[in-house]
Coordinates of C-alpha atoms in Angstrom, one line a residue:
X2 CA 63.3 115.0 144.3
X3 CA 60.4 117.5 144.3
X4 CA 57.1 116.8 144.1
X5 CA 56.1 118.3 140.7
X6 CA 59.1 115.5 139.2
X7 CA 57.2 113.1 141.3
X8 CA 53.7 114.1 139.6
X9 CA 55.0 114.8 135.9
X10 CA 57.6 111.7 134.7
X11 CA 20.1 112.3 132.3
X12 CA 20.9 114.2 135.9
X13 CA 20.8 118.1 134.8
X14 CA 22.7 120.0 136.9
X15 CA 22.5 123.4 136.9
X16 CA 26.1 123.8 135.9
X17 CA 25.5 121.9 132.7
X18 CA 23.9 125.2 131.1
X19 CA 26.6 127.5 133.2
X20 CA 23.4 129.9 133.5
X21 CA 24.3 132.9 135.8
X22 CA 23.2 136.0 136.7
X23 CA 26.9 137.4 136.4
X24 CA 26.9 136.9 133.1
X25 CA 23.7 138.1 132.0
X26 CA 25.3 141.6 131.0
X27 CA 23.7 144.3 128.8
X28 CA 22.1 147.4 128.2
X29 CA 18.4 148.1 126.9
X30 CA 19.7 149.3 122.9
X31 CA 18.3 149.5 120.0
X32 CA 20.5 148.6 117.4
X33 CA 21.2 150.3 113.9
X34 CA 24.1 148.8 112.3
X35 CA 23.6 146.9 109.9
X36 CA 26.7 144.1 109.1
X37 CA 26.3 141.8 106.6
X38 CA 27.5 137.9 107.3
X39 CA 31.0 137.7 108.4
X40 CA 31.6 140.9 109.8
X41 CA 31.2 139.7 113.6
X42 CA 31.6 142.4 116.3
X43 CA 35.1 143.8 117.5
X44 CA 36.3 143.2 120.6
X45 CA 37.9 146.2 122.4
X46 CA 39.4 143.6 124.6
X47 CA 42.8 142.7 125.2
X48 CA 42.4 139.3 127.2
X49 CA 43.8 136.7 125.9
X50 CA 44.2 132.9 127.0
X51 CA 47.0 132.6 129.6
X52 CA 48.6 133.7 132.6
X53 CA 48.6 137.5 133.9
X54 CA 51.1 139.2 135.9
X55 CA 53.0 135.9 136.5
X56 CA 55.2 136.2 139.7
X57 CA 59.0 135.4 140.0
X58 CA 60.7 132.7 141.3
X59 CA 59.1 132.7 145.3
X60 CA 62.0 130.8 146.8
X61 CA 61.8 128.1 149.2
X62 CA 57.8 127.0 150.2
X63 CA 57.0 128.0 153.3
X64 CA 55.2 125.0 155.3
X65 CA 51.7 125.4 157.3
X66 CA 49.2 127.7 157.8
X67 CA 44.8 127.8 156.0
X68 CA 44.7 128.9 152.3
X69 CA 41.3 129.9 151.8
X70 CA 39.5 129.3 148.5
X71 CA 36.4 131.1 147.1
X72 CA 34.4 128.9 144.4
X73 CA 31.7 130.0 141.9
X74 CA 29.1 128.2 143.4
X75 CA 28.5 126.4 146.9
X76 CA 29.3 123.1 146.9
X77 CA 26.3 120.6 147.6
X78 CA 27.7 116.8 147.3
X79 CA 31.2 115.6 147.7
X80 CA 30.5 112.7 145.1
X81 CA 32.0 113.0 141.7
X82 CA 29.3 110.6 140.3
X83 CA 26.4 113.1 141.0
X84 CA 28.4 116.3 140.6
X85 CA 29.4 118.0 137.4
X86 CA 32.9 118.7 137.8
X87 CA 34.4 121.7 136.6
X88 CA 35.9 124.7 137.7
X89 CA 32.3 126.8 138.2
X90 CA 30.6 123.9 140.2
X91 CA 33.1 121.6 142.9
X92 CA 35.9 121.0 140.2
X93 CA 38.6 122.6 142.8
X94 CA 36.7 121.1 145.7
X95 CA 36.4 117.5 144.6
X96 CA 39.8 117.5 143.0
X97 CA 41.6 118.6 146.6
X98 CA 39.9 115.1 148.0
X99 CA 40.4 113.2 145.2
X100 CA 43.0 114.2 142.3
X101 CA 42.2 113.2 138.9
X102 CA 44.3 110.8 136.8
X103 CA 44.9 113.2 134.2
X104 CA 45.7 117.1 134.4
X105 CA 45.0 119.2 131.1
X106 CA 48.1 121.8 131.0
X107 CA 46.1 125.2 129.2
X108 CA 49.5 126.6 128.9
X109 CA 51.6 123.7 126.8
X110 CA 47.6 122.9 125.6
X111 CA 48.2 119.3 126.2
X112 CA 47.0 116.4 128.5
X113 CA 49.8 115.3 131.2
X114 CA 49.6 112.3 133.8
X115 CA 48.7 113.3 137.1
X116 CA 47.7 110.2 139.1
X117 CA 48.6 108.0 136.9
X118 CA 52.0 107.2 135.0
X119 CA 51.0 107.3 131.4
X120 CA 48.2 107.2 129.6
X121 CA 48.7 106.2 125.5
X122 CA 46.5 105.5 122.2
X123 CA 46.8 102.4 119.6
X124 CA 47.9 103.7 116.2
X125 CA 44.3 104.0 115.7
X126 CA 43.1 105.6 119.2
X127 CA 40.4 102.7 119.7
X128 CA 42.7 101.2 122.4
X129 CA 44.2 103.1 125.4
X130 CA 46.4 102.0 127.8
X131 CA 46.4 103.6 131.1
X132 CA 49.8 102.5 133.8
X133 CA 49.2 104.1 137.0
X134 CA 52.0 105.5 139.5
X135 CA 53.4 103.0 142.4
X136 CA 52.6 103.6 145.9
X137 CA 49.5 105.8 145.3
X138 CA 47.1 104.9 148.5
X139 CA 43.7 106.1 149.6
X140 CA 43.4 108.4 152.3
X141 CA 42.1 105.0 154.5
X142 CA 45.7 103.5 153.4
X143 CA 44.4 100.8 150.6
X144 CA 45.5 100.9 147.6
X145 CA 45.0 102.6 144.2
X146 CA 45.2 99.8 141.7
X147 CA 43.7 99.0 138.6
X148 CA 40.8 97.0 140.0
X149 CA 39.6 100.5 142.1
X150 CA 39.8 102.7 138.7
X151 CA 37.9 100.2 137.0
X152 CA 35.1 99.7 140.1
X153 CA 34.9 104.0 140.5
X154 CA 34.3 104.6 136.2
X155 CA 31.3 101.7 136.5
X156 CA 30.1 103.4 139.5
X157 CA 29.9 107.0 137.8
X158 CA 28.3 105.4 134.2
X159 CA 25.9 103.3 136.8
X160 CA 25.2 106.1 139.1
X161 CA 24.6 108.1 135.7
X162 CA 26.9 110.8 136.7
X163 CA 26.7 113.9 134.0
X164 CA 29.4 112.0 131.5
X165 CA 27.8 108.9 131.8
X166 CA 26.2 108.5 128.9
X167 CA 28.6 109.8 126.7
X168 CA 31.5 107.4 128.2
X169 CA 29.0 104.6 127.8
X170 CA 28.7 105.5 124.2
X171 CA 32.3 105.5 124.0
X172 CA 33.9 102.8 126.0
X173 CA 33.2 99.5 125.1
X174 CA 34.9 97.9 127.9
X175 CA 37.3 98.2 130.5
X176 CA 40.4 95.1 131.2
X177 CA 43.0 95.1 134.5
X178 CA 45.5 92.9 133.0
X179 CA 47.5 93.5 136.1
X180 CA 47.4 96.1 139.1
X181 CA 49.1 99.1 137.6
X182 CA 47.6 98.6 134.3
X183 CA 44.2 99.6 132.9
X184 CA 42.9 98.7 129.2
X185 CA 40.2 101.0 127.4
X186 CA 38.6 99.4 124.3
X187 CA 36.5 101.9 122.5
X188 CA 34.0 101.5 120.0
X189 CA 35.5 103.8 117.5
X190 CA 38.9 106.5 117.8
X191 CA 38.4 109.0 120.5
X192 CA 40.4 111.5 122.0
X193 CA 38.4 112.6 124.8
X194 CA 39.2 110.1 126.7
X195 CA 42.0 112.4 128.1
X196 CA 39.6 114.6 128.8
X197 CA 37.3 112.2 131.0
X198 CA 39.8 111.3 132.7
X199 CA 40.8 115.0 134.3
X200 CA 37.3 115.4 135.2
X201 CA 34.3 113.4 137.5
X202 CA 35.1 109.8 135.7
X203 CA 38.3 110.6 136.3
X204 CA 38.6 111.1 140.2
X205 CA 38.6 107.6 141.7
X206 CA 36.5 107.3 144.8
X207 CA 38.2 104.2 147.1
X208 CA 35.9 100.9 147.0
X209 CA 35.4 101.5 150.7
X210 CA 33.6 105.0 150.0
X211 CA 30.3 103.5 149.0
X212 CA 28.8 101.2 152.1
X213 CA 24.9 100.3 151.0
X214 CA 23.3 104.2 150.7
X215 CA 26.4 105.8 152.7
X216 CA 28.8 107.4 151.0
X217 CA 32.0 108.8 152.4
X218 CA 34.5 110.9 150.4
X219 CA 37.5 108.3 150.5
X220 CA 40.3 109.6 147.8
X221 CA 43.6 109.3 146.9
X222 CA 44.2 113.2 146.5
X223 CA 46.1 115.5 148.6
X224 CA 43.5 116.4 151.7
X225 CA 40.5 114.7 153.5
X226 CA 37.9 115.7 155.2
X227 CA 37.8 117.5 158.3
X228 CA 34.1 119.3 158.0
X229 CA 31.6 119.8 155.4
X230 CA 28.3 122.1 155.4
X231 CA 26.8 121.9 152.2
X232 CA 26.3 125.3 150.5
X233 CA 28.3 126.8 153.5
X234 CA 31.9 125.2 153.9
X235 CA 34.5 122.4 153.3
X236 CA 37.5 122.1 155.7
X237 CA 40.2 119.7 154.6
X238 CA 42.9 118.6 156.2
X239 CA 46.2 118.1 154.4
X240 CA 47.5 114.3 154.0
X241 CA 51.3 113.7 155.2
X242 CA 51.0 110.1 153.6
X243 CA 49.9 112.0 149.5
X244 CA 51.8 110.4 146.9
X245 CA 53.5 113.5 146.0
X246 CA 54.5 114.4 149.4
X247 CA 52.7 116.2 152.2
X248 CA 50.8 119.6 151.0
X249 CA 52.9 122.7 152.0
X250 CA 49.3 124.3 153.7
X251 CA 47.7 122.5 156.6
X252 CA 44.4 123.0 155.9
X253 CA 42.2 124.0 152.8
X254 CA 39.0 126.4 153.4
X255 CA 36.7 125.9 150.7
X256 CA 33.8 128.4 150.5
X257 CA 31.8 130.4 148.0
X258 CA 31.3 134.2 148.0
X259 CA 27.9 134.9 146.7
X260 CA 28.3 137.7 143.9
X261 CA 31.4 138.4 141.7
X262 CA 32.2 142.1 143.3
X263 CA 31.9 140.6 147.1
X264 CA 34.5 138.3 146.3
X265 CA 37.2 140.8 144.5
X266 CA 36.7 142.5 147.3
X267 CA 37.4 139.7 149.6
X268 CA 40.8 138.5 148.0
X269 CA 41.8 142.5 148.1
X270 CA 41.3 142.7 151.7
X271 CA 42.9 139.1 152.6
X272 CA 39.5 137.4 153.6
X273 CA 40.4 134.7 150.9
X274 CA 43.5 133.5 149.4
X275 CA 42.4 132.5 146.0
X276 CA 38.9 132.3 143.8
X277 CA 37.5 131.7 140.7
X278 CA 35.8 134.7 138.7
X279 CA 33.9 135.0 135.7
X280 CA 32.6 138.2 135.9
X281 CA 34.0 140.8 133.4
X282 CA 34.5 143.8 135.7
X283 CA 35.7 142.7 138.8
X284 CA 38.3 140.5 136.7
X285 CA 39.2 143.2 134.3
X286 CA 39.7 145.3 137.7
X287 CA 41.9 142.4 139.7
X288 CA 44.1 142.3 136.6
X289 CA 45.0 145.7 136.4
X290 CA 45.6 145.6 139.9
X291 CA 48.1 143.5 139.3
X292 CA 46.8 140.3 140.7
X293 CA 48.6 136.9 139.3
X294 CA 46.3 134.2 137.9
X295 CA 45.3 132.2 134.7
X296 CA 42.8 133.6 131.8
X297 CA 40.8 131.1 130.1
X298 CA 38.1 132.1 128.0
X299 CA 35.9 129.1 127.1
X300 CA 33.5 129.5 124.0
X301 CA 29.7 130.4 123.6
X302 CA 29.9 131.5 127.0
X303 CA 27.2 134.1 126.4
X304 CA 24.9 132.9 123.9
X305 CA 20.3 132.7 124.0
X306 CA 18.7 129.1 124.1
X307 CA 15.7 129.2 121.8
X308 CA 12.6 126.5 122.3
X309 CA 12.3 124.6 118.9
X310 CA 9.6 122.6 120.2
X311 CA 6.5 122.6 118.0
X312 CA 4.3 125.4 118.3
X313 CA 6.9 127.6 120.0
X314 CA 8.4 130.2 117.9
X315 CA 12.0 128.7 117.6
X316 CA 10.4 126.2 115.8
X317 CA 10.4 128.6 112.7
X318 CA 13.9 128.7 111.3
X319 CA 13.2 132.3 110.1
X320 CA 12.6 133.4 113.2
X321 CA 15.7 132.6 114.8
X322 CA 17.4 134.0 111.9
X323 CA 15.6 136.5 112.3
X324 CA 16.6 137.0 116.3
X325 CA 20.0 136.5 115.1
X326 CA 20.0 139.2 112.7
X327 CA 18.3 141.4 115.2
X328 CA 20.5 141.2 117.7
X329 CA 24.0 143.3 117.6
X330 CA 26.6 141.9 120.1
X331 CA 28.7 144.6 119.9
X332 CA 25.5 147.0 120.8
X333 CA 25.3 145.0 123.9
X334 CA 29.4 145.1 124.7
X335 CA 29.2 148.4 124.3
X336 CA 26.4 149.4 126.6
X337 CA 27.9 146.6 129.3
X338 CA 31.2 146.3 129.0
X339 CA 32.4 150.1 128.3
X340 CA 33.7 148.0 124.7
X341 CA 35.6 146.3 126.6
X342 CA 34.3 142.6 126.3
X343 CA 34.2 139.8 123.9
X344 CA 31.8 140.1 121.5
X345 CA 31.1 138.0 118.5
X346 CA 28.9 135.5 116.7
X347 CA 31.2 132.9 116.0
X348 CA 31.5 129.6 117.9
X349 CA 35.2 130.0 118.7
X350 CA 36.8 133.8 118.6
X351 CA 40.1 134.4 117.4
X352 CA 41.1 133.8 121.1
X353 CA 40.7 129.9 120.6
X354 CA 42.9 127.5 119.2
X355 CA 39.8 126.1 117.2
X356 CA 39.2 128.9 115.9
X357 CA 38.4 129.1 111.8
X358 CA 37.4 131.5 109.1
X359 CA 33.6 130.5 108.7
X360 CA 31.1 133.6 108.2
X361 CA 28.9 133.6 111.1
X362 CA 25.5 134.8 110.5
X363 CA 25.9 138.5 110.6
X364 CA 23.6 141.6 111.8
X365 CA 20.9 143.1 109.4
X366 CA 18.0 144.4 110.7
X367 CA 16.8 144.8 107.6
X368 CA 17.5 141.2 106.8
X369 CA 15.5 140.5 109.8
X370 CA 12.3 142.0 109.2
X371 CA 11.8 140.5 106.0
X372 CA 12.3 137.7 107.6
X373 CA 10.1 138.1 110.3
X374 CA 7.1 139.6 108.2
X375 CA 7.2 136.1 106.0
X376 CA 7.0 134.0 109.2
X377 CA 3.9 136.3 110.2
X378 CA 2.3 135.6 106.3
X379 CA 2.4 132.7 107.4
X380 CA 0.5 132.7 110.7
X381 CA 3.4 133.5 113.5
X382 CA 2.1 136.8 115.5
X383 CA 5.4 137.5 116.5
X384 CA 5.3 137.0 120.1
X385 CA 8.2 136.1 122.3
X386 CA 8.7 135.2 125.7
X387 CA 12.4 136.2 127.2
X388 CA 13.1 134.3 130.5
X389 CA 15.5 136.5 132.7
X390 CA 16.6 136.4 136.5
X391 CA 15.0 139.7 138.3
X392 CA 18.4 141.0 138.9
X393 CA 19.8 144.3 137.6
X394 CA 22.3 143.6 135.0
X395 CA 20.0 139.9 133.7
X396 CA 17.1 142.7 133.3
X397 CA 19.4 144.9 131.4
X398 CA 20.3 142.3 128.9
X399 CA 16.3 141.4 128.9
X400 CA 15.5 145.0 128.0
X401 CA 18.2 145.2 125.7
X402 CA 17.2 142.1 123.7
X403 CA 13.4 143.3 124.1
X404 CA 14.4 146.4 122.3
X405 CA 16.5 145.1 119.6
X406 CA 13.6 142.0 118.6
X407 CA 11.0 144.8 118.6
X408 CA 12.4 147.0 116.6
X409 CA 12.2 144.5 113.9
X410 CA 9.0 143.8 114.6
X411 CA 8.8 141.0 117.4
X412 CA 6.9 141.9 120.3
X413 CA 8.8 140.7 123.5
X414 CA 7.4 139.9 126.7
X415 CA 9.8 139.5 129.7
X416 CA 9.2 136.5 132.4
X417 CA 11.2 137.7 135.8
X418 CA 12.4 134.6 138.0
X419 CA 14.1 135.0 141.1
X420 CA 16.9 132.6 140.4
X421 CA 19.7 131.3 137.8
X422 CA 18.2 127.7 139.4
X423 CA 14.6 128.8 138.5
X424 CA 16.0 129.5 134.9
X425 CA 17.4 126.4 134.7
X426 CA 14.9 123.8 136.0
X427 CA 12.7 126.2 132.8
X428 CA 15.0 125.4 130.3
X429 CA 16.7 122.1 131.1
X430 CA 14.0 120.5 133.0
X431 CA 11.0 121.7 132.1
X432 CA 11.4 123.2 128.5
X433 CA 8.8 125.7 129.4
X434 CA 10.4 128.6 127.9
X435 CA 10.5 130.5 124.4
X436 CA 14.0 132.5 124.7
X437 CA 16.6 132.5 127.8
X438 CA 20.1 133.4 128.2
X439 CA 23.0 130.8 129.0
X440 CA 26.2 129.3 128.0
X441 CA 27.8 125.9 127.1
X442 CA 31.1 127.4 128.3
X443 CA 33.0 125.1 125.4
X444 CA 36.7 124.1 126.7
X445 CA 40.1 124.5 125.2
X446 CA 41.2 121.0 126.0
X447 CA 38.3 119.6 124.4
X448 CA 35.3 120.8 122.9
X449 CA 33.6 118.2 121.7
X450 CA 31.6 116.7 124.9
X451 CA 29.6 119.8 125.5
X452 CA 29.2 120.4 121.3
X453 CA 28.0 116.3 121.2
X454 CA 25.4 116.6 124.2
X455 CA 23.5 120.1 123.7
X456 CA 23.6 120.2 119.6
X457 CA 22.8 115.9 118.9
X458 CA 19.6 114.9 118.6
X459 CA 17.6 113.8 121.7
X460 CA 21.1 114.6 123.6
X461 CA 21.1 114.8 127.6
X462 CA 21.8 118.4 127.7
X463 CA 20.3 120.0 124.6
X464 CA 17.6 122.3 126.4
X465 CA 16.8 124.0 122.9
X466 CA 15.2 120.4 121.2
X467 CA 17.4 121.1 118.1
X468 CA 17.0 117.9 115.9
X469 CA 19.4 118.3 112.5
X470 CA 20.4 115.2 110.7
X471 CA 23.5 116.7 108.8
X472 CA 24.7 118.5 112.3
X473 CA 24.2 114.9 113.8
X474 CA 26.8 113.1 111.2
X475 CA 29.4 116.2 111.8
X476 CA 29.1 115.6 115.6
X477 CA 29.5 112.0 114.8
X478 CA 32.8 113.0 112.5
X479 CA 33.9 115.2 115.3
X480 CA 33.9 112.4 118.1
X481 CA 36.1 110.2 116.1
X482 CA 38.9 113.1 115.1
X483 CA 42.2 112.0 116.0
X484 CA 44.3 115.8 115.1
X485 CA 43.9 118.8 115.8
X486 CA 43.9 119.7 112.1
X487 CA 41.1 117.0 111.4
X488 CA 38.9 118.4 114.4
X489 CA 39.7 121.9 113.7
X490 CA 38.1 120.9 109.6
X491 CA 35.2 119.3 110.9
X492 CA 34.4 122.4 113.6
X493 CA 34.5 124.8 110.6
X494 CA 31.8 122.6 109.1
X495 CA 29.8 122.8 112.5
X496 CA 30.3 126.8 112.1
X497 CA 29.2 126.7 109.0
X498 CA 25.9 125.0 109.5
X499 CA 25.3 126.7 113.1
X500 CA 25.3 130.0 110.5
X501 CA 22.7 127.7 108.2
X502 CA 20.2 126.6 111.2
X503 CA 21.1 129.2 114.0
X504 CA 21.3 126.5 117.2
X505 CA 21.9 129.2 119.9
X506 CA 21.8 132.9 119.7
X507 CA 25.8 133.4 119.9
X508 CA 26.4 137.3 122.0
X509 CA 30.0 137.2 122.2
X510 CA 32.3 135.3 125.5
X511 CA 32.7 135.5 128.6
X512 CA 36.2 135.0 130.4
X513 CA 36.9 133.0 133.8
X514 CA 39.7 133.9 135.8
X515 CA 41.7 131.6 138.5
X516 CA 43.3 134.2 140.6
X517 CA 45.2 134.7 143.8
X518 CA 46.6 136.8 146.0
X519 CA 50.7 138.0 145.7
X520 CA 51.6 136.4 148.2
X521 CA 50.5 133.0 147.2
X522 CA 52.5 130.2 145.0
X523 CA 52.0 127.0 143.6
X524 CA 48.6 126.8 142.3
X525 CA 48.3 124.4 139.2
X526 CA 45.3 124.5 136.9
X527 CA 43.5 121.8 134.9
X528 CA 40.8 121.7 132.6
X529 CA 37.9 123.7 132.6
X530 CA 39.2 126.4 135.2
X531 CA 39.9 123.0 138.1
X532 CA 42.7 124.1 140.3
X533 CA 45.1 121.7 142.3
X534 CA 46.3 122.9 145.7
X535 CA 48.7 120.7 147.1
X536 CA 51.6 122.7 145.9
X537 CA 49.8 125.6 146.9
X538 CA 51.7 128.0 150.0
X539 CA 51.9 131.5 151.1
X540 CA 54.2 133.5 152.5

């Protein structure tokens, strides 16, 4: 039997807002289209969701040797409870030590058992029954029973990891009728439970991981630690005694390549083995090159936070229709991106499975300037602060926003920082900002988590202090969707009034790209760009 039957029968972090310099693309433009409401910029792109230059059948797995693995960012804690886990921030990393019990497949677009057996709803989704798989162990040899899932989740919700509050809002309680078997009762129907479950809540530290304020990384995934340097390295070692059989690759090299370019570079020349991009160039320029891999392209991945906080300009509706209006995505695409990324307004682009025919908000400059000039009538002198890293390409987006606002008559000031963290401690932790790039980086699997915290009403993540009671109820009608159909109806309502109150200034996507070198096989992804290794080998 091979292992894949075996597998298959308020902390801010600054991965919350996704904000990075490598996606802060653009030009300085001015802007003189003029396209009414629902005509949304063109993409001259051809990415779509999916795998890219998929290789043939490799044979036989060859058995030894490093694979070497490039992350988006360093990785600063090896606890899932104080680490938001996904792909761009210690997903990959955390994951190799501790697995998840569930694996979101983006290619069937469905949630499959991964440490545990099954996982399946009531008829009315408020009760779910989790059976986990025999034999599973820790790394220190206990075992991975009900009674350790159960102890790990109250950890994270009482460690207050980044899902906490959100599960706690959920989950009413938690039963271990017997060893293998663990009961969620939920307060009303809810889907994303699956999708917990593949990420932070759902790796399982072992009870003997936490000892007073020590914590060691004790999992029941496919490698342990051998060495760790926070913001440097992790070195794991392959486990003989995993449940789906010992790892093909001795050791796993965890690292993180600081800029986008470097690390192309590095996977062309055999330095690494594998990484994970979201930077359009050096991906567009890895997949021509024929380099196998995994496209996912989450939504609002390049959008503008906008303070609404009283006596900040956001807190004008006009105006940020007015910003909106100003601003042409497909100006900027152009100008970066040779036409060749994804621009748009819309929530979810035709590349999305939730995707709907809901008018976004359009480009009129025109439009905008009335707008604008009725705001100042009534006392707004049209100043802006934009917040942008002092990095080339964040100042050329900067200078092409500055343009575009003042040739409607804003008058834009720029704020240089020296870091994405600086931007983010300003507009998560602080609030002390008027405008600033970022992204919520929406996933396929499951939109509504990131939707629910940054759009609800005193949410844990919403940075912009947008407060709208009708926006509220659809987030409320969204969290207790069952179907696709029903979600996808109730997130062309959210469309619709995110083209009514203008929550975020939406610039277009950006894609992320697992990828790895020719002569490496057996990668598996997850959700939210994740990656599981202990298939992985080379030849």
């Amino acid at each position: 039997m091979t292992r894949s039957s075996l597998r298959r029968p308020r902390r801010l972090t600054a991965a919350t807002l996704a904000i990075t310099a490598s996606m802060l693309l653009a030009s300085c433009a001015n802007s003189e289209s003029n396209r009414g409401a629902g005509e949304s910029a063109d993409s001259g792109s051809t990415l779509e969701i999916g795998m890219v230059n998929e290789q043939t059948e490799p044979g036989t797995p060859n058995k030894g040797g490093t694979l070497t693995f490039s992350g988006f960012s360093s990785v600063t804690t090896l606890d899932p409870a104080k680490s938001q886990v996904a792909g761009a921030v210690g997903g990959s990393e955390l994951g190799a030590i501790y697995d998840s019990l569930m694996r979101y497949d983006p290619i069937e677009k469905t949630f499959v058992p991964q440490l545990a057996q099954s996982l399946d709803p009531s008829s009315d989704s408020k009760t779910w029954t989790l059976k986990l798989r025999d034999g599973v162990k820790f790394s220190d040899g206990t075992t991975l029973d009900s009674k350790a899932v159960v102890d790990s989740i109250n950890r994270y919700v009482n460690n207050k990891g980044p899902q906490s509050s959100l599960w706690a809002a959920k989950v009413a309680s938690m039963d271990a009728p017997d060893a293998s078997t663990v009961i969620f009762n939920l307060i009303d129907p809810w889907t994303g439970i699956q999708s917990m479950l593949s990420t932070g809540p759902g790796m399982i530290v072992a009870p003997t991981a936490q000892q007073g304020d020590q914590f060691t990384p004790i999992g029941a995934g496919a490698f342990t630690l051998e060495k760790f340097t926070p913001n440097e390295e992790l070195l794991l070692a392959a486990r003989p005694d995993y449940h789906g059989g010992a790892p093909n690759i001795d050791k796993l090299k965890l690292i993180s390549i600081v800029g986008a370019q470097p690390t192309a570079e590095a996977l062309k020349t055999g330095g690494i083995d594998a990484a994970y991009m979201r930077t359009l160039t050096p991906i567009l320029d890895l997949i021509e090159s024929g380099y196998p891999g995994f496209i996912d392209i989450p939504s609002l991945g390049y959008i503008a936070n906008v303070n609404m906080a009283e006596g900040r300009p956001g807190s004008d509706l006009r105006v940020r229709q007015a910003m909106a209006l100003a601003i042409d995505p497909e100006t900027l695409n152009t100008r970066v991106n040779n036409g060749k990324g994804l621009p748009g307004q819309e929530i979810f682009q035709d590349t999305s499975r939730w995707h709907n025919d809901v008018a976004p908000i359009g480009v009129d400059p025109a439009k905008a300037k009335e707008l604008l000039d009725q705001a100042k009538a009534d006392g707004y002198d049209g100043k802006v602060t934009f917040l942008s890293i002092q990095e080339p390409s964040s100042q050329a987006t900067a200078l092409a926003v500055q343009a575009m606002l003042n040739a409607v008559g804003f008058d834009v000031q720029i704020e240089y920082v020296t870091s994405a963290s600086d931007v983010t401690k300003r507009v998560l932790v602080d609030h002390d900002y008027d405008m600033g790039t970022g992204a919520l980086s929406l996933s396929e699997a499951d939109p509504f988590e990131r939707l629910y915290t940054n759009l609800k009403t005193g949410g844990r993540n919403n940075a912009t202090g947008y407060s709208d009671p009708q926006m509220d109820v659809l987030l409320d009608e969204l969290g207790v969707a069952t179907t696709d159909e029903d979600k996808k109806t109730v997130l062309a309502e959210i469309q619709q009034r995110a083209t009514d109150t203008v929550p975020w200034q939406i610039w277009g996507n950006v894609p992320t790209l697992d990828v790895w070198n020719k002569n490496v096989h057996g990668l598996q992804q997850s959700i939210d760009g994740i990656m599981f290794f202990d298939e992985a080998w080379k030849e």
